[in-house]
XYZ file of C-alpha atoms in Angstrom:
367
model
C 3.645 9.630 14.759
C 5.848 13.591 15.078
C 6.691 15.198 11.849
C 9.386 14.987 11.773
C 8.985 11.153 10.820
C 6.473 11.765 8.127
C 9.540 14.548 6.963
C 12.071 11.609 6.657
C 9.947 9.500 4.369
C 8.887 12.132 1.834
C 12.912 12.334 1.299
C 13.517 15.114 -0.636
C 10.421 16.643 -0.556
C 10.032 16.353 3.193
C 13.730 18.286 3.108
C 12.507 20.914 1.655
C 9.520 21.470 4.092
C 11.635 21.231 6.414
C 13.900 24.140 5.500
C 11.238 26.103 5.106
C 9.917 24.850 8.597
C 13.547 25.526 10.210
C 13.877 29.400 8.491
C 10.221 30.589 9.291
C 9.427 28.771 12.823
C 11.686 32.235 13.970
C 10.014 35.144 11.340
C 5.858 34.347 12.584
C 6.210 35.427 15.777
C 7.301 38.668 13.633
C 4.924 38.741 11.114
C 1.763 38.082 14.479
C 3.395 41.072 16.290
C 2.800 42.802 12.687
C -0.638 41.291 13.088
C -1.735 42.337 16.277
C -0.650 45.816 15.689
C -3.260 46.373 12.381
C -5.196 45.225 14.485
C -5.070 47.301 16.977
C -5.250 50.053 14.111
C -8.206 48.348 13.085
C -10.138 48.663 16.852
C -8.597 52.245 17.256
C -10.563 53.148 14.507
C -13.351 51.489 14.214
C -14.268 52.739 18.379
C -13.121 56.475 16.523
C -10.106 56.904 19.104
C -8.209 57.672 15.678
C -9.595 58.556 11.974
C -8.250 55.969 9.334
C -7.382 59.577 7.383
C -5.075 60.706 11.118
C -0.858 61.181 10.300
C -0.979 58.548 13.926
C -3.195 55.825 12.350
C -0.550 56.180 8.971
C 2.543 55.953 11.087
C 0.466 52.614 13.156
C -0.761 50.681 10.177
C 3.478 50.999 8.557
C 4.492 50.347 12.111
C 1.883 46.975 11.561
C 2.820 46.573 7.924
C 6.545 45.848 8.066
C 7.598 43.165 9.593
C 5.662 42.015 6.178
C 7.041 44.971 3.288
C 10.439 43.546 4.922
C 9.899 39.207 5.417
C 12.748 38.980 2.529
C 15.686 39.969 4.849
C 14.037 38.202 7.691
C 13.897 35.309 6.397
C 17.582 35.994 4.863
C 18.826 35.978 8.503
C 17.233 32.925 9.985
C 17.750 31.683 6.220
C 22.139 32.354 6.842
C 21.617 30.993 10.145
C 20.129 27.698 9.663
C 22.862 27.603 6.333
C 25.924 28.763 7.953
C 26.741 31.712 6.279
C 27.577 35.557 6.969
C 24.098 36.861 8.096
C 25.377 40.168 6.468
C 26.095 38.296 3.715
C 23.151 37.113 2.655
C 21.329 40.843 3.806
C 23.301 42.756 1.501
C 23.217 40.241 -1.458
C 18.565 40.689 -0.368
C 19.738 44.245 -0.508
C 20.379 44.266 -4.230
C 16.773 43.170 -5.405
C 15.518 46.143 -2.788
C 17.341 49.541 -4.177
C 16.195 52.003 -5.417
C 18.078 52.668 -8.756
C 17.530 49.071 -9.338
C 14.160 49.259 -9.194
C 13.307 52.239 -11.339
C 14.776 51.123 -14.271
C 11.831 48.081 -14.894
C 10.414 51.536 -15.975
C 11.194 49.699 -19.338
C 12.876 47.126 -20.312
C 16.142 45.587 -18.413
C 18.709 43.896 -19.997
C 22.385 42.986 -18.226
C 25.541 42.307 -20.774
C 22.109 41.275 -23.255
C 20.418 39.154 -20.790
C 16.351 40.075 -19.902
C 16.411 41.262 -17.040
C 12.588 39.759 -14.560
C 10.380 42.415 -13.208
C 9.545 40.902 -9.927
C 7.941 41.806 -7.344
C 10.830 41.046 -4.080
C 8.431 42.592 -1.354
C 6.921 39.756 0.753
C 8.968 36.947 -1.210
C 9.734 34.138 1.277
C 11.251 31.058 -1.298
C 13.362 33.292 -3.365
C 14.795 34.198 -0.703
C 15.216 30.685 0.754
C 15.887 29.807 -2.903
C 19.053 32.360 -3.015
C 21.350 31.637 0.369
C 21.165 27.723 -0.452
C 22.784 28.323 -3.072
C 25.139 30.841 -1.677
C 26.251 28.513 0.985
C 26.441 26.314 -1.789
C 28.980 29.068 -3.340
C 30.697 30.630 -0.176
C 31.645 26.518 1.298
C 33.255 25.985 -2.572
C 34.511 29.684 -2.675
C 36.267 28.839 0.834
C 37.779 25.490 -0.213
C 39.130 26.651 -3.422
C 41.169 29.914 -2.464
C 43.904 30.346 0.548
C 42.736 32.271 3.342
C 43.968 35.232 3.306
C 43.047 35.197 -0.548
C 39.607 34.112 0.823
C 39.559 36.620 4.163
C 40.817 39.280 1.711
C 37.964 38.626 -1.581
C 36.239 35.903 -0.439
C 32.900 37.986 0.164
C 33.157 40.059 -2.532
C 33.049 37.234 -4.756
C 29.899 35.591 -3.582
C 28.200 39.210 -2.708
C 28.774 39.879 -6.676
C 28.084 36.634 -8.128
C 25.170 36.133 -5.153
C 23.245 39.184 -6.445
C 23.300 38.988 -10.214
C 22.223 34.979 -9.711
C 19.579 36.508 -7.821
C 18.527 39.493 -10.624
C 18.285 36.224 -13.475
C 17.971 33.397 -12.158
C 16.982 32.658 -8.889
C 14.277 35.276 -8.670
C 11.978 35.106 -11.330
C 12.876 30.812 -10.528
C 11.257 31.350 -6.437
C 8.466 33.849 -8.403
C 7.752 30.852 -10.739
C 6.853 28.880 -7.952
C 5.203 30.954 -5.920
C 3.557 31.949 -8.104
C 2.506 28.370 -9.629
C 1.133 27.426 -6.088
C -0.935 30.692 -6.029
C -2.178 29.639 -10.370
C -3.689 26.654 -7.613
C -4.925 28.361 -5.620
C -7.095 30.464 -7.547
C -7.848 27.321 -10.076
C -9.573 26.226 -6.837
C -11.089 28.931 -5.818
C -12.213 29.129 -9.816
C -14.063 26.717 -9.638
C -16.425 26.869 -6.572
C -14.996 30.068 -2.954
C -17.319 26.886 -1.059
C -15.131 23.942 -2.688
C -11.841 25.490 -2.008
C -13.215 26.562 1.243
C -14.424 22.201 2.413
C -11.529 21.211 1.086
C -8.662 23.131 1.815
C -10.870 23.343 5.780
C -10.440 19.253 5.437
C -7.098 18.421 4.170
C -5.205 21.000 6.166
C -4.695 18.486 9.745
C -3.207 16.658 6.819
C -1.430 18.922 5.560
C 0.252 19.849 9.151
C 1.639 16.497 9.533
C 3.097 15.798 6.343
C 4.784 19.071 6.090
C 3.344 20.383 3.796
C 1.891 23.603 4.545
C 3.953 26.026 4.314
C 3.681 27.182 0.742
C -0.171 27.975 1.219
C 1.069 29.773 4.638
C 3.455 31.749 2.795
C 0.857 32.971 0.133
C -1.845 33.330 2.745
C 0.675 35.763 4.407
C 2.307 37.243 0.761
C -1.780 37.850 0.338
C -1.876 39.808 3.624
C 1.020 42.228 2.614
C -0.010 42.032 -0.869
C -3.441 42.917 -0.994
C -4.632 43.655 2.702
C -6.524 40.785 2.989
C -6.630 36.997 2.322
C -10.166 35.086 2.122
C -8.599 30.973 1.669
C -6.481 29.816 3.383
C -6.592 31.980 6.922
C -10.062 30.771 7.170
C -9.736 27.192 6.810
C -7.630 27.187 9.501
C -10.076 28.616 11.664
C -12.062 25.847 11.073
C -9.388 23.447 11.157
C -7.886 24.695 15.223
C -10.647 25.170 16.179
C -12.398 21.660 15.523
C -9.284 19.910 15.702
C -9.773 21.296 19.066
C -12.549 20.533 19.844
C -12.976 17.266 18.899
C -9.256 16.945 21.577
C -11.461 18.107 23.719
C -14.362 15.514 23.611
C -12.304 12.567 24.223
C -11.451 14.382 28.155
C -14.676 13.269 28.534
C -14.649 9.686 27.153
C -11.367 8.583 28.380
C -10.940 7.333 31.489
C -6.590 7.615 32.473
C -7.235 10.658 34.828
C -3.601 11.077 32.576
C -4.498 11.408 28.928
C -8.009 13.222 30.064
C -5.804 15.608 31.552
C -3.714 15.738 28.164
C -7.042 15.592 25.667
C -8.592 18.601 27.751
C -4.941 20.729 27.397
C -4.557 20.469 23.674
C -8.193 20.872 23.850
C -8.633 24.096 25.435
C -5.080 25.711 23.651
C -5.757 24.229 19.531
C -9.556 26.247 20.421
C -8.232 29.677 22.202
C -4.543 30.276 20.505
C -4.795 28.314 17.233
C -1.712 26.215 18.039
C -3.900 22.756 17.339
C -0.858 19.674 16.293
C -0.706 18.155 19.621
C -4.672 17.606 19.180
C -4.181 17.065 15.753
C -1.840 13.739 16.423
C -3.998 12.789 20.067
C -6.682 12.973 17.535
C -4.779 11.418 15.104
C -3.558 8.652 17.163
C -7.383 7.564 18.833
C -9.121 7.658 14.959
C -12.866 8.607 15.729
C -12.283 12.456 17.243
C -10.179 12.681 13.712
C -12.796 11.989 11.863
C -14.843 13.934 14.037
C -12.642 17.084 13.669
C -13.050 16.888 9.632
C -16.653 16.771 10.366
C -16.679 19.898 11.845
C -14.030 21.791 10.227
C -15.512 20.763 6.961
C -19.581 21.949 8.307
C -17.547 25.093 9.599
C -15.213 26.010 5.812
C -19.497 25.106 4.177
C -20.594 28.101 6.510
C -17.685 30.563 5.851
C -17.314 29.633 1.873
C -21.011 30.155 1.427
C -21.048 33.798 3.645
C -17.522 35.329 1.522
C -15.091 35.694 4.707
C -11.607 37.965 5.203
C -8.609 37.778 7.135
C -7.008 41.276 7.436
C -3.674 39.489 9.252
C -1.749 36.671 9.817
C -1.988 35.837 13.446
C -2.817 31.888 13.549
C -6.582 32.054 14.372
C -8.285 30.936 17.072
C -10.671 32.533 19.946
C -8.153 34.706 21.452
C -6.842 36.343 18.017
C -10.812 37.186 15.642
C -9.977 40.234 15.522
C -7.567 39.564 12.960
C -11.522 39.166 11.661
C -12.268 42.945 12.178
C -12.375 45.149 9.429
C -14.102 49.196 9.745
C -15.741 48.489 5.611
C -16.741 44.406 6.412
C -17.992 45.313 9.447
C -20.674 42.410 9.638
C -17.513 39.866 8.580
C -16.140 39.772 12.018
C -19.385 38.250 13.422
C -19.509 35.217 10.650
C -16.256 34.437 11.892
C -17.023 34.111 15.190
C -19.638 31.812 14.565
C -17.794 29.276 12.009
C -15.700 29.366 14.920
C -18.456 28.288 16.940
C -19.635 25.628 14.560
C -16.551 23.683 14.423
C -16.345 23.123 17.573
C -19.985 22.618 18.509
C -19.974 20.438 15.173
C -16.812 18.901 16.228
C -17.045 18.481 19.384
C -20.946 17.067 19.558
C -19.329 14.196 16.409
C -16.790 13.325 18.637
C -17.937 13.270 22.329
C -21.200 10.405 19.732
C -18.243 8.671 18.230
C -15.968 7.471 21.240
C -12.645 6.750 20.990
C -11.207 3.272 20.028
C -10.680 1.089 23.116
C -6.961 2.220 23.625
C -4.354 4.909 21.914
C -1.117 3.357 20.368
C 0.279 5.923 19.930
C 0.879 8.970 19.953
C-alpha cells in the first residue's frame, strides 16, 4: 500500500490533497529552517548569550519569522510551478494582498465599485493562495487560447493580473479564508470539549490521516497558528506522539522478525522516525504487519494522554522527534521541554514493549 494509491481511491478529494502536498512539499524545508533559527534564538536567550530585548535578538527573530510571514509568496512560487504558469505573475497577484496602501484601506469599510471587500489576513495563509493560482491557471490558459499570440504577448499578462487580483480580493481570498477558519473551528471545537481528549484523538487518528493524505489541512493550520500566536498546542504535539510511537513499534518489530533483510529495514525505519520524525515508512511497515500498528496507536494514545493533561506547547514547526525536541523550549515555559521529552519517552517505551509483546503476523502480506 502507498499514499498515491489511497489518494486515487479517494477521487477528487485525493486530488485536492495531492495538490496541497505538491505545493507545500518544497516549502516545508524553508519552514523548518525558520523554525530552527527560532530555536537558536530561544537557546541564546536561555543561556544569556543575548538579551531578549536586544537588536540582535530582534534581527535573528525576524530571520526566523520570515519564512512563516511570507509563506504565501513561497507557496505562490511552488503552485505556479505545479500549475505551469509564469512564476512572477503569481507573485505579483499575491503581492496585491500585501500592498501597504491596500491594507491601509481596512481602517474602515472598503468597497470596490459598490462591492464590499472583506478584510482577510493573508500573512501565513496557504489555502487561499493555492486556490488563487489554480484559478489563475484556468484563466491564463483560456485567455491564451482565445487571443492571438501577438496580442497575448502584449496584453495577456495584463488581463490575467487584473482579473486574478480582483478575484483574489473579492472572492477567492474570502473563500480560502473561510475554509481555513472552518478547520480552525473544528480543532477549537474538539479542544473546547477536552484538551486531553483532543490530544489523544489526534495522536491516534494522525497515522491514518497521513496514509490518506489528509494531514495537510491540519499541518497548515499548525504552521499558521505558530506564525500568528508564536506557539501551537495540539497538532505538533500529536505528531510528536505519532512519530516516536510509530518508530518505537517498528523498532520492536526488528527484534521479532527473523528475516535479516526485513529486520534491518525495520531497524532503520524505526530509528529514523524516532530521531528525525520521518515516520511514514515506519507507519506503512507497521500497518502491513498489523500488530505493530496497534502497539503504535496505544503508545501514541498514552503519550497524548500525558501531553493533554500537562498542556504542552510547540514554538516552531519542524517534524517533531528527539532530534528536534528544542522546538518545545521557551524561556517563559522552562518546564515545557521536559514534559515534551517525557511525552516522547512514553510514546517510545509503551509502543516498543507493546509491539514486542504482541509480535507480528506470521507473514507480511504487502509493503
